Amino acid sequence: MNRRVLVVDGTGRGHAICDLFVRTDPTVTVYYGPGCAASDEPRIVSVPQIRLDDPATALDFLAVNPVEFVFVSNIDALSIGYADDLRAHGHQVIGPSRAAAKLETSKEQGKVFCVEHGLPTARYAAFNDPEAARKYVHEVPYSCVVKTDGLTPDGDGAIVCTTPAEAERAVSRFADAQGDDFHVVVEERLYGREISVFALLDGEDYLMFPTALDFKRTLEGDAGGNCDGMGSLAPHPDISPALVEEVRRVLLDPLMAGLRAEQLDYNGFVYVGAMLTADGLRVIEINARFGDSEAEAVLPAVRSDFTRLCDAVLARNIGQQQLLTDDLVRCTVALTQGSLDPLDPDAAPGWPFGRFETGQPISGLAEVDPALARVFYANVAQDAQGRPVSNGGRVLHVVGAGATLDEARARSYSQIAKVSFPGMRYRADIGVLRQPLTGWTPQALAEAGTPAVATLP
Ligand code: AMP
Ligand code: GLY
């Protein structure tokens, strides 16, 4: 039976999800809206007229192109109630409701959820008054992170501070930007290595996916501000069966129980950003979608038929499924649109913290050896002659796979060397681990491969 699905996204993560469908299910055709017009895979059909900010465009498409279900994996779409609208029109949808997506879009709601349902998280307070927030950062006996909802000029809405003076400045910056709408969460700064945890939920139960380590800082050496992520490793280098157990017990089981208790209509991927602290796992954020660029490193490992897993989500029996994965390490590196001329003070500074010039011709994609690395398209368009050009901040993700971390990294960078566009910028140290590993050994990694990561009881 030939199957048809629609994926709503337009990022490297979206491409990795479409690839997961077609790679694991030879019968499926994926419509991908808005997708990426530059991609030319026969069973991934981009639908540019579908807009992330307007579910009516998807409804128009579905009226003439019926599919079995729609997978909404983009937070911009989820946050405006895309999944709710499509469901209200009778479509089968995988993707959390607008109310459930607030766990990500409202920092305070995410924190309240953690506290009420027993997920360990950093101490915090929420403020509508900048003066009170400024006072608070001087009173608490620890360093602070100042957070607000949505994106900020400095990245993804969180300013990690060391001193009270820095935190005070962060509060003032948000106050200047937000005026009367000022609202921040100030929380205790945690220390340790972050871990990105993923699961596919059916509303009642979950199937854990492999973990990842995201490189969120914009510059080499983990310097610069937080951005959407410059690259990732999967599985997470600290993973072990014991850590998987702990993730389930401390994070995913309480999360699932909390969603049920609040009757939040949640199916689809959840992404818990956590920190491995000296006191154990702590939640940093709950996101209502897969991580980007973690998806590019995690999903290519999956061997299970993903259309069938989606069927199980819709039938609410994901708890009975197993996830088969390979036991390779993957290292994905984001190629971003940086400055066109670093020596020109008037040139656009580039992504993530400044203007950038899109439309730059991309060369070398055909030279990439698919046996060594996979390329996912994030912001790639076509020029009038049909050639690929850059079209946004993160342009491409290059994913090297290997038996070891070193091999995966080397493969990724060896293939990146073949690709170029004017202003291309990437971190040369994705996969370099600055903090000591807590328990990663080749044996632990092998155990974390097929199928142990996802099938522990
Ligand atoms: P968020 O805005 O909550 O998504 O946080 C963005 C990033 O800021 C996280 O991925 C962390 O890298 C960092 N961060 C957020 N909260 C904390 C915290 N309490 N301690 C240390 N780093 C944090
Ligand atoms: N890689 C971080 C995120 O998807 O938010």
Short mmCIF file of N, CA, C and O in Angstrom, two decimals, residues 284-402:
data_model
loop_
_atom_site.label_atom_id
_atom_site.label_comp_id
_atom_site.label_asym_id
_atom_site.label_seq_id
_atom_site.Cartn_x
_atom_site.Cartn_y
_atom_site.Cartn_z
N ILE A 284 16.34 21.99 32.14
CA ILE A 284 16.60 23.38 31.74
C ILE A 284 15.39 23.91 30.98
O ILE A 284 14.98 25.05 31.15
N GLU A 285 14.83 23.10 30.13
CA GLU A 285 13.70 23.54 29.31
C GLU A 285 12.96 22.33 28.78
O GLU A 285 13.54 21.26 28.60
N ILE A 286 11.65 22.52 28.57
CA ILE A 286 10.86 21.50 27.88
C ILE A 286 10.48 22.09 26.53
O ILE A 286 9.97 23.22 26.47
N ASN A 287 10.74 21.36 25.46
CA ASN A 287 10.40 21.85 24.13
C ASN A 287 9.41 20.91 23.46
O ASN A 287 9.52 19.68 23.60
N ALA A 288 8.50 21.49 22.70
CA ALA A 288 7.38 20.71 22.16
C ALA A 288 7.67 20.20 20.74
O ALA A 288 6.78 20.17 19.89
N ARG A 289 8.89 19.77 20.51
CA ARG A 289 9.34 19.40 19.16
C ARG A 289 10.69 18.74 19.30
O ARG A 289 11.27 18.73 20.37
N PHE A 290 11.20 18.20 18.21
CA PHE A 290 12.57 17.67 18.24
C PHE A 290 13.55 18.83 18.21
O PHE A 290 13.25 19.91 17.71
N GLY A 291 14.74 18.63 18.75
CA GLY A 291 15.78 19.65 18.70
C GLY A 291 16.32 19.78 17.27
O GLY A 291 16.32 18.82 16.51
N ASP A 292 16.79 20.96 16.98
CA ASP A 292 17.41 21.24 15.70
C ASP A 292 18.73 21.93 16.03
O ASP A 292 18.71 23.00 16.60
N SER A 293 19.90 21.35 15.98
CA SER A 293 20.33 20.33 15.07
C SER A 293 20.42 18.90 15.63
O SER A 293 20.97 18.03 14.96
N GLU A 294 19.83 18.64 16.80
CA GLU A 294 19.92 17.28 17.32
C GLU A 294 19.25 16.26 16.39
O GLU A 294 19.71 15.13 16.23
N ALA A 295 18.13 16.68 15.77
CA ALA A 295 17.41 15.75 14.89
C ALA A 295 18.34 15.20 13.80
O ALA A 295 18.27 14.02 13.44
N GLU A 296 19.22 16.05 13.30
CA GLU A 296 20.09 15.66 12.19
C GLU A 296 21.11 14.61 12.64
O GLU A 296 21.60 13.83 11.82
N ALA A 297 21.44 14.60 13.94
CA ALA A 297 22.40 13.61 14.45
C ALA A 297 21.70 12.36 14.98
O ALA A 297 22.26 11.27 14.92
N VAL A 298 20.48 12.52 15.51
CA VAL A 298 19.78 11.39 16.14
C VAL A 298 19.01 10.56 15.11
O VAL A 298 19.11 9.32 15.10
N LEU A 299 18.23 11.21 14.28
CA LEU A 299 17.25 10.47 13.47
C LEU A 299 17.87 9.55 12.41
O LEU A 299 17.31 8.49 12.13
N PRO A 300 19.03 9.90 11.84
CA PRO A 300 19.60 8.96 10.86
C PRO A 300 19.98 7.61 11.45
O PRO A 300 20.20 6.64 10.72
N ALA A 301 20.07 7.52 12.79
CA ALA A 301 20.39 6.23 13.42
C ALA A 301 19.19 5.29 13.47
O ALA A 301 19.34 4.09 13.68
N VAL A 302 17.99 5.84 13.29
CA VAL A 302 16.78 5.04 13.50
C VAL A 302 16.57 4.07 12.34
O VAL A 302 16.68 4.46 11.17
N ARG A 303 16.29 2.82 12.68
CA ARG A 303 16.04 1.78 11.68
C ARG A 303 14.58 1.32 11.68
O ARG A 303 14.16 0.64 10.77
N SER A 304 13.83 1.63 12.71
CA SER A 304 12.42 1.22 12.76
C SER A 304 11.61 1.99 11.72
O SER A 304 11.91 3.14 11.43
N ASP A 305 10.57 1.35 11.20
CA ASP A 305 9.68 1.98 10.22
C ASP A 305 8.94 3.14 10.91
O ASP A 305 8.11 2.93 11.80
N PHE A 306 9.26 4.35 10.50
CA PHE A 306 8.73 5.52 11.23
C PHE A 306 7.24 5.73 10.94
O PHE A 306 6.51 6.21 11.81
N THR A 307 6.79 5.38 9.75
CA THR A 307 5.35 5.52 9.48
C THR A 307 4.57 4.64 10.46
O THR A 307 3.54 5.03 10.99
N ARG A 308 5.12 3.44 10.69
CA ARG A 308 4.43 2.53 11.64
C ARG A 308 4.47 3.08 13.06
O ARG A 308 3.51 2.90 13.82
N LEU A 309 5.59 3.69 13.43
CA LEU A 309 5.62 4.30 14.76
C LEU A 309 4.56 5.40 14.86
O LEU A 309 3.91 5.54 15.90
N CYS A 310 4.39 6.13 13.78
CA CYS A 310 3.35 7.18 13.79
C CYS A 310 1.96 6.55 13.88
O CYS A 310 1.07 7.08 14.56
N ASP A 311 1.77 5.43 13.18
CA ASP A 311 0.49 4.72 13.32
C ASP A 311 0.25 4.37 14.79
O ASP A 311 -0.87 4.48 15.29
N ALA A 312 1.33 3.93 15.45
CA ALA A 312 1.20 3.55 16.86
C ALA A 312 0.88 4.76 17.73
O ALA A 312 0.12 4.66 18.70
N VAL A 313 1.44 5.92 17.38
CA VAL A 313 1.10 7.15 18.12
C VAL A 313 -0.40 7.41 17.98
O VAL A 313 -1.11 7.67 18.96
N LEU A 314 -0.90 7.31 16.75
CA LEU A 314 -2.32 7.63 16.52
C LEU A 314 -3.23 6.59 17.16
O LEU A 314 -4.34 6.90 17.58
N ALA A 315 -2.74 5.34 17.25
CA ALA A 315 -3.53 4.27 17.89
C ALA A 315 -3.30 4.24 19.40
O ALA A 315 -3.86 3.41 20.10
N ARG A 316 -2.47 5.12 19.89
CA ARG A 316 -2.13 5.22 21.31
C ARG A 316 -1.56 3.91 21.86
O ARG A 316 -1.95 3.46 22.94
N ASN A 317 -0.67 3.31 21.09
CA ASN A 317 0.04 2.17 21.69
C ASN A 317 1.55 2.25 21.48
O ASN A 317 2.22 1.24 21.28
N ILE A 318 2.08 3.48 21.58
CA ILE A 318 3.53 3.66 21.38
C ILE A 318 4.32 2.92 22.47
O ILE A 318 5.46 2.50 22.23
N GLY A 319 3.71 2.73 23.63
CA GLY A 319 4.39 2.05 24.72
C GLY A 319 4.75 0.61 24.38
O GLY A 319 5.65 0.03 25.00
N GLN A 320 4.08 0.04 23.40
CA GLN A 320 4.37 -1.35 23.03
C GLN A 320 5.44 -1.45 21.93
O GLN A 320 5.78 -2.55 21.50
N GLN A 321 5.90 -0.33 21.44
CA GLN A 321 6.82 -0.36 20.31
C GLN A 321 8.27 -0.39 20.79
O GLN A 321 8.59 0.05 21.89
N GLN A 322 9.12 -0.90 19.89
CA GLN A 322 10.57 -0.85 20.12
C GLN A 322 11.18 0.10 19.12
O GLN A 322 10.67 0.24 18.01
N LEU A 323 12.27 0.71 19.50
CA LEU A 323 12.98 1.56 18.56
C LEU A 323 14.30 0.88 18.23
O LEU A 323 15.12 0.65 19.11
N LEU A 324 14.48 0.56 16.96
CA LEU A 324 15.76 0.00 16.54
C LEU A 324 16.65 1.13 16.03
O LEU A 324 16.20 1.98 15.26
N THR A 325 17.89 1.12 16.50
CA THR A 325 18.84 2.12 16.03
C THR A 325 20.15 1.43 15.67
O THR A 325 20.40 0.31 16.13
N ASP A 326 20.97 2.08 14.87
CA ASP A 326 22.31 1.53 14.63
C ASP A 326 23.21 1.97 15.79
O ASP A 326 22.77 2.68 16.70
N ASP A 327 24.46 1.53 15.76
CA ASP A 327 25.33 1.91 16.89
C ASP A 327 26.46 2.82 16.43
O ASP A 327 27.56 2.77 16.94
N LEU A 328 26.14 3.69 15.46
CA LEU A 328 27.15 4.66 15.01
C LEU A 328 27.04 5.95 15.83
O LEU A 328 25.99 6.27 16.37
N VAL A 329 28.16 6.64 15.89
CA VAL A 329 28.17 7.99 16.45
C VAL A 329 27.96 8.96 15.29
O VAL A 329 28.48 8.74 14.19
N ARG A 330 27.19 10.01 15.52
CA ARG A 330 27.03 11.04 14.49
C ARG A 330 27.37 12.40 15.04
O ARG A 330 27.06 12.72 16.19
N CYS A 331 28.01 13.17 14.17
CA CYS A 331 28.42 14.53 14.52
C CYS A 331 27.90 15.44 13.42
O CYS A 331 28.29 15.29 12.26
N THR A 332 26.98 16.33 13.78
CA THR A 332 26.44 17.24 12.77
C THR A 332 26.93 18.65 13.02
O THR A 332 27.00 19.10 14.17
N VAL A 333 27.29 19.32 11.95
CA VAL A 333 27.83 20.68 12.04
C VAL A 333 26.96 21.59 11.17
O VAL A 333 26.69 21.27 10.01
N ALA A 334 26.53 22.71 11.77
CA ALA A 334 25.70 23.67 11.02
C ALA A 334 26.61 24.60 10.22
O ALA A 334 27.56 25.16 10.75
N LEU A 335 26.29 24.75 8.93
CA LEU A 335 26.99 25.73 8.09
C LEU A 335 26.07 26.95 8.02
O LEU A 335 24.95 26.86 7.52
N THR A 336 26.55 28.07 8.54
CA THR A 336 25.67 29.23 8.71
C THR A 336 26.10 30.39 7.81
O THR A 336 27.23 30.44 7.32
N GLN A 337 25.15 31.32 7.65
CA GLN A 337 25.42 32.49 6.81
C GLN A 337 26.11 33.57 7.65
O GLN A 337 25.46 34.32 8.37
N GLY A 338 27.42 33.59 7.59
CA GLY A 338 28.18 34.62 8.30
C GLY A 338 28.42 35.83 7.42
O GLY A 338 27.82 35.97 6.34
N SER A 339 29.31 36.68 7.89
CA SER A 339 29.62 37.93 7.20
C SER A 339 30.20 37.67 5.82
O SER A 339 31.03 36.78 5.63
N LEU A 340 29.80 38.49 4.85
CA LEU A 340 30.34 38.33 3.49
C LEU A 340 31.78 38.81 3.41
O LEU A 340 32.57 38.29 2.64
N ASP A 341 32.10 39.82 4.20
CA ASP A 341 33.47 40.31 4.20
C ASP A 341 33.84 40.73 5.63
O ASP A 341 33.52 41.83 6.06
N PRO A 342 34.50 39.85 6.35
CA PRO A 342 34.78 40.14 7.77
C PRO A 342 35.62 41.40 7.95
O PRO A 342 35.62 41.98 9.03
N LEU A 343 36.30 41.84 6.89
CA LEU A 343 37.14 43.03 7.03
C LEU A 343 36.35 44.32 6.76
O LEU A 343 36.85 45.42 7.01
N ASP A 344 35.17 44.19 6.22
CA ASP A 344 34.38 45.37 5.88
C ASP A 344 33.45 45.70 7.05
O ASP A 344 32.53 44.96 7.36
N PRO A 345 33.68 46.83 7.73
CA PRO A 345 32.85 47.14 8.90
C PRO A 345 31.38 47.34 8.54
O PRO A 345 30.50 47.23 9.40
N ASP A 346 31.09 47.60 7.25
CA ASP A 346 29.69 47.80 6.87
C ASP A 346 29.02 46.51 6.37
O ASP A 346 27.83 46.51 6.06
N ALA A 347 29.80 45.43 6.28
CA ALA A 347 29.20 44.18 5.78
C ALA A 347 28.23 43.63 6.83
O ALA A 347 28.43 43.83 8.03
N ALA A 348 27.22 42.94 6.37
CA ALA A 348 26.27 42.32 7.30
C ALA A 348 27.04 41.35 8.19
O ALA A 348 27.84 40.56 7.70
N PRO A 349 26.82 41.42 9.52
CA PRO A 349 27.64 40.60 10.43
C PRO A 349 27.34 39.11 10.36
O PRO A 349 28.19 38.29 10.70
N GLY A 350 26.16 38.78 9.95
CA GLY A 350 25.86 37.35 9.80
C GLY A 350 25.09 36.76 10.96
O GLY A 350 24.91 37.38 12.01
N TRP A 351 24.63 35.54 10.74
CA TRP A 351 23.85 34.82 11.74
C TRP A 351 24.78 34.38 12.87
O TRP A 351 25.92 34.07 12.59
N PRO A 352 24.37 34.31 14.14
CA PRO A 352 23.01 34.53 14.62
C PRO A 352 22.71 35.93 15.17
O PRO A 352 21.55 36.20 15.44
N PHE A 353 23.70 36.77 15.35
CA PHE A 353 23.41 37.99 16.09
C PHE A 353 23.50 39.24 15.23
O PHE A 353 23.87 40.29 15.70
N GLY A 354 23.18 39.11 13.97
CA GLY A 354 23.20 40.29 13.13
C GLY A 354 22.55 40.00 11.79
O GLY A 354 22.14 38.86 11.51
N ARG A 355 22.47 41.02 10.96
CA ARG A 355 21.89 40.85 9.62
C ARG A 355 22.77 39.89 8.82
O ARG A 355 23.96 39.77 9.07
N PHE A 356 22.16 39.25 7.85
CA PHE A 356 22.99 38.44 6.94
C PHE A 356 22.40 38.52 5.55
O PHE A 356 21.22 38.79 5.36
N GLU A 357 23.29 38.35 4.56
CA GLU A 357 22.89 38.44 3.16
C GLU A 357 22.60 37.05 2.65
O GLU A 357 23.52 36.22 2.55
N THR A 358 21.37 36.79 2.30
CA THR A 358 21.04 35.48 1.74
C THR A 358 21.27 35.51 0.22
O THR A 358 21.75 36.50 -0.32
N GLY A 359 20.92 34.41 -0.43
CA GLY A 359 21.07 34.35 -1.89
C GLY A 359 22.48 34.04 -2.34
O GLY A 359 22.81 34.22 -3.51
N GLN A 360 23.32 33.54 -1.45
CA GLN A 360 24.71 33.23 -1.83
C GLN A 360 24.77 31.85 -2.49
O GLN A 360 24.21 30.88 -1.96
N PRO A 361 25.44 31.76 -3.65
CA PRO A 361 25.48 30.47 -4.36
C PRO A 361 26.27 29.42 -3.58
O PRO A 361 27.36 29.69 -3.08
N ILE A 362 25.70 28.24 -3.48
CA ILE A 362 26.33 27.14 -2.73
C ILE A 362 26.98 26.20 -3.73
O ILE A 362 26.33 25.75 -4.68
N SER A 363 28.25 25.89 -3.51
CA SER A 363 28.90 24.95 -4.42
C SER A 363 29.39 23.73 -3.66
O SER A 363 29.55 23.76 -2.44
N GLY A 364 29.58 22.66 -4.38
CA GLY A 364 30.23 21.48 -3.83
C GLY A 364 29.30 20.42 -3.26
O GLY A 364 29.77 19.37 -2.82
N LEU A 365 27.99 20.67 -3.26
CA LEU A 365 27.09 19.70 -2.62
C LEU A 365 27.19 18.32 -3.28
O LEU A 365 27.14 17.30 -2.60
N ALA A 366 27.38 18.32 -4.61
CA ALA A 366 27.44 17.03 -5.32
C ALA A 366 28.72 16.27 -4.99
O ALA A 366 28.81 15.07 -5.25
N GLU A 367 29.73 16.98 -4.46
CA GLU A 367 31.01 16.30 -4.15
C GLU A 367 30.96 15.54 -2.83
O GLU A 367 31.84 14.73 -2.54
N VAL A 368 29.98 15.83 -1.99
CA VAL A 368 29.93 15.19 -0.67
C VAL A 368 29.73 13.68 -0.84
O VAL A 368 28.85 13.25 -1.60
N ASP A 369 30.56 12.91 -0.17
CA ASP A 369 30.49 11.44 -0.29
C ASP A 369 29.43 10.91 0.69
O ASP A 369 29.62 10.98 1.91
N PRO A 370 28.32 10.38 0.15
CA PRO A 370 27.24 9.94 1.04
C PRO A 370 27.64 8.79 1.96
O PRO A 370 26.97 8.53 2.96
N ALA A 371 28.73 8.11 1.64
CA ALA A 371 29.17 7.02 2.52
C ALA A 371 29.81 7.58 3.79
O ALA A 371 29.96 6.88 4.79
N LEU A 372 30.19 8.86 3.76
CA LEU A 372 30.88 9.46 4.90
C LEU A 372 30.00 10.45 5.66
O LEU A 372 30.11 10.57 6.89
N ALA A 373 29.19 11.19 4.92
CA ALA A 373 28.38 12.22 5.58
C ALA A 373 27.09 12.45 4.82
O ALA A 373 27.02 12.24 3.60
N ARG A 374 26.10 12.88 5.57
CA ARG A 374 24.78 13.17 5.02
C ARG A 374 24.58 14.68 5.13
O ARG A 374 24.98 15.29 6.12
N VAL A 375 23.96 15.28 4.11
CA VAL A 375 23.70 16.72 4.18
C VAL A 375 22.20 16.94 4.30
O VAL A 375 21.43 16.40 3.50
N PHE A 376 21.80 17.70 5.31
CA PHE A 376 20.40 18.09 5.41
C PHE A 376 20.28 19.58 5.08
O PHE A 376 21.10 20.39 5.50
N TYR A 377 19.21 19.89 4.34
CA TYR A 377 18.98 21.26 3.89
C TYR A 377 18.12 21.99 4.93
O TYR A 377 17.03 21.52 5.27
N ALA A 378 18.59 23.12 5.39
CA ALA A 378 17.79 23.94 6.29
C ALA A 378 17.25 25.13 5.49
O ALA A 378 16.13 25.10 5.00
N ASN A 379 18.07 26.15 5.30
CA ASN A 379 17.63 27.32 4.54
C ASN A 379 18.37 27.38 3.22
O ASN A 379 19.37 28.07 3.07
N VAL A 380 17.84 26.62 2.28
CA VAL A 380 18.42 26.58 0.94
C VAL A 380 17.30 26.89 -0.04
O VAL A 380 16.21 26.32 0.05
N ALA A 381 17.54 27.85 -0.96
CA ALA A 381 16.57 28.14 -2.02
C ALA A 381 17.25 27.88 -3.36
O ALA A 381 18.39 27.38 -3.39
N GLN A 382 16.54 28.20 -4.43
CA GLN A 382 17.14 28.03 -5.75
C GLN A 382 17.17 29.37 -6.46
O GLN A 382 16.23 30.17 -6.31
N ASP A 383 18.23 29.61 -7.24
CA ASP A 383 18.23 30.84 -8.04
C ASP A 383 17.44 30.59 -9.33
O ASP A 383 16.89 29.50 -9.54
N ALA A 384 17.42 31.59 -10.21
CA ALA A 384 16.59 31.49 -11.42
C ALA A 384 17.01 30.31 -12.30
O ALA A 384 16.20 29.76 -13.04
N GLN A 385 18.26 29.91 -12.19
CA GLN A 385 18.74 28.75 -12.99
C GLN A 385 18.58 27.43 -12.23
O GLN A 385 19.06 26.39 -12.68
N GLY A 386 17.95 27.47 -11.09
CA GLY A 386 17.74 26.23 -10.34
C GLY A 386 18.94 25.81 -9.51
O GLY A 386 18.99 24.68 -9.02
N ARG A 387 19.91 26.71 -9.33
CA ARG A 387 21.09 26.35 -8.52
C ARG A 387 20.84 26.70 -7.06
O ARG A 387 20.13 27.67 -6.76
N PRO A 388 21.43 25.91 -6.12
CA PRO A 388 21.15 26.16 -4.71
C PRO A 388 21.82 27.45 -4.20
O PRO A 388 22.98 27.71 -4.53
N VAL A 389 21.07 28.21 -3.43
CA VAL A 389 21.60 29.43 -2.81
C VAL A 389 21.19 29.46 -1.34
O VAL A 389 20.17 28.87 -0.95
N SER A 390 21.98 30.16 -0.53
CA SER A 390 21.66 30.27 0.90
C SER A 390 20.40 31.11 1.07
O SER A 390 20.13 32.02 0.28
N ASN A 391 19.61 30.78 2.10
CA ASN A 391 18.33 31.46 2.26
C ASN A 391 18.00 31.72 3.72
O ASN A 391 16.84 31.87 4.07
N GLY A 392 19.00 31.74 4.59
CA GLY A 392 18.71 31.99 6.00
C GLY A 392 19.95 31.78 6.83
O GLY A 392 21.07 31.68 6.30
N GLY A 393 19.76 31.71 8.15
CA GLY A 393 20.88 31.68 9.08
C GLY A 393 21.63 30.37 9.09
O GLY A 393 22.82 30.29 8.79
N ARG A 394 20.93 29.30 9.46
CA ARG A 394 21.55 27.98 9.34
C ARG A 394 21.16 27.47 7.96
O ARG A 394 19.98 27.28 7.66
N VAL A 395 22.13 27.23 7.13
CA VAL A 395 21.87 26.93 5.72
C VAL A 395 21.82 25.42 5.50
O VAL A 395 20.89 24.88 4.92
N LEU A 396 22.87 24.74 5.98
CA LEU A 396 23.02 23.30 5.77
C LEU A 396 23.50 22.65 7.07
O LEU A 396 24.09 23.33 7.92
N HIS A 397 23.25 21.36 7.19
CA HIS A 397 23.81 20.58 8.30
C HIS A 397 24.54 19.39 7.70
O HIS A 397 23.93 18.63 6.93
N VAL A 398 25.78 19.23 8.04
CA VAL A 398 26.58 18.13 7.49
C VAL A 398 26.83 17.13 8.62
O VAL A 398 27.40 17.48 9.65
N VAL A 399 26.40 15.89 8.40
CA VAL A 399 26.37 14.89 9.47
C VAL A 399 27.32 13.75 9.13
O VAL A 399 27.03 12.93 8.26
N GLY A 400 28.44 13.70 9.83
CA GLY A 400 29.37 12.59 9.65
C GLY A 400 28.97 11.45 10.57
O GLY A 400 28.55 11.68 11.70
N ALA A 401 29.12 10.21 10.08
CA ALA A 401 28.80 9.04 10.91
C ALA A 401 30.01 8.15 10.96
O ALA A 401 30.71 7.99 9.95
N GLY A 402 30.28 7.56 12.14
CA GLY A 402 31.43 6.67 12.26
C GLY A 402 31.30 5.77 13.47
O GLY A 402 30.38 5.90 14.27
#
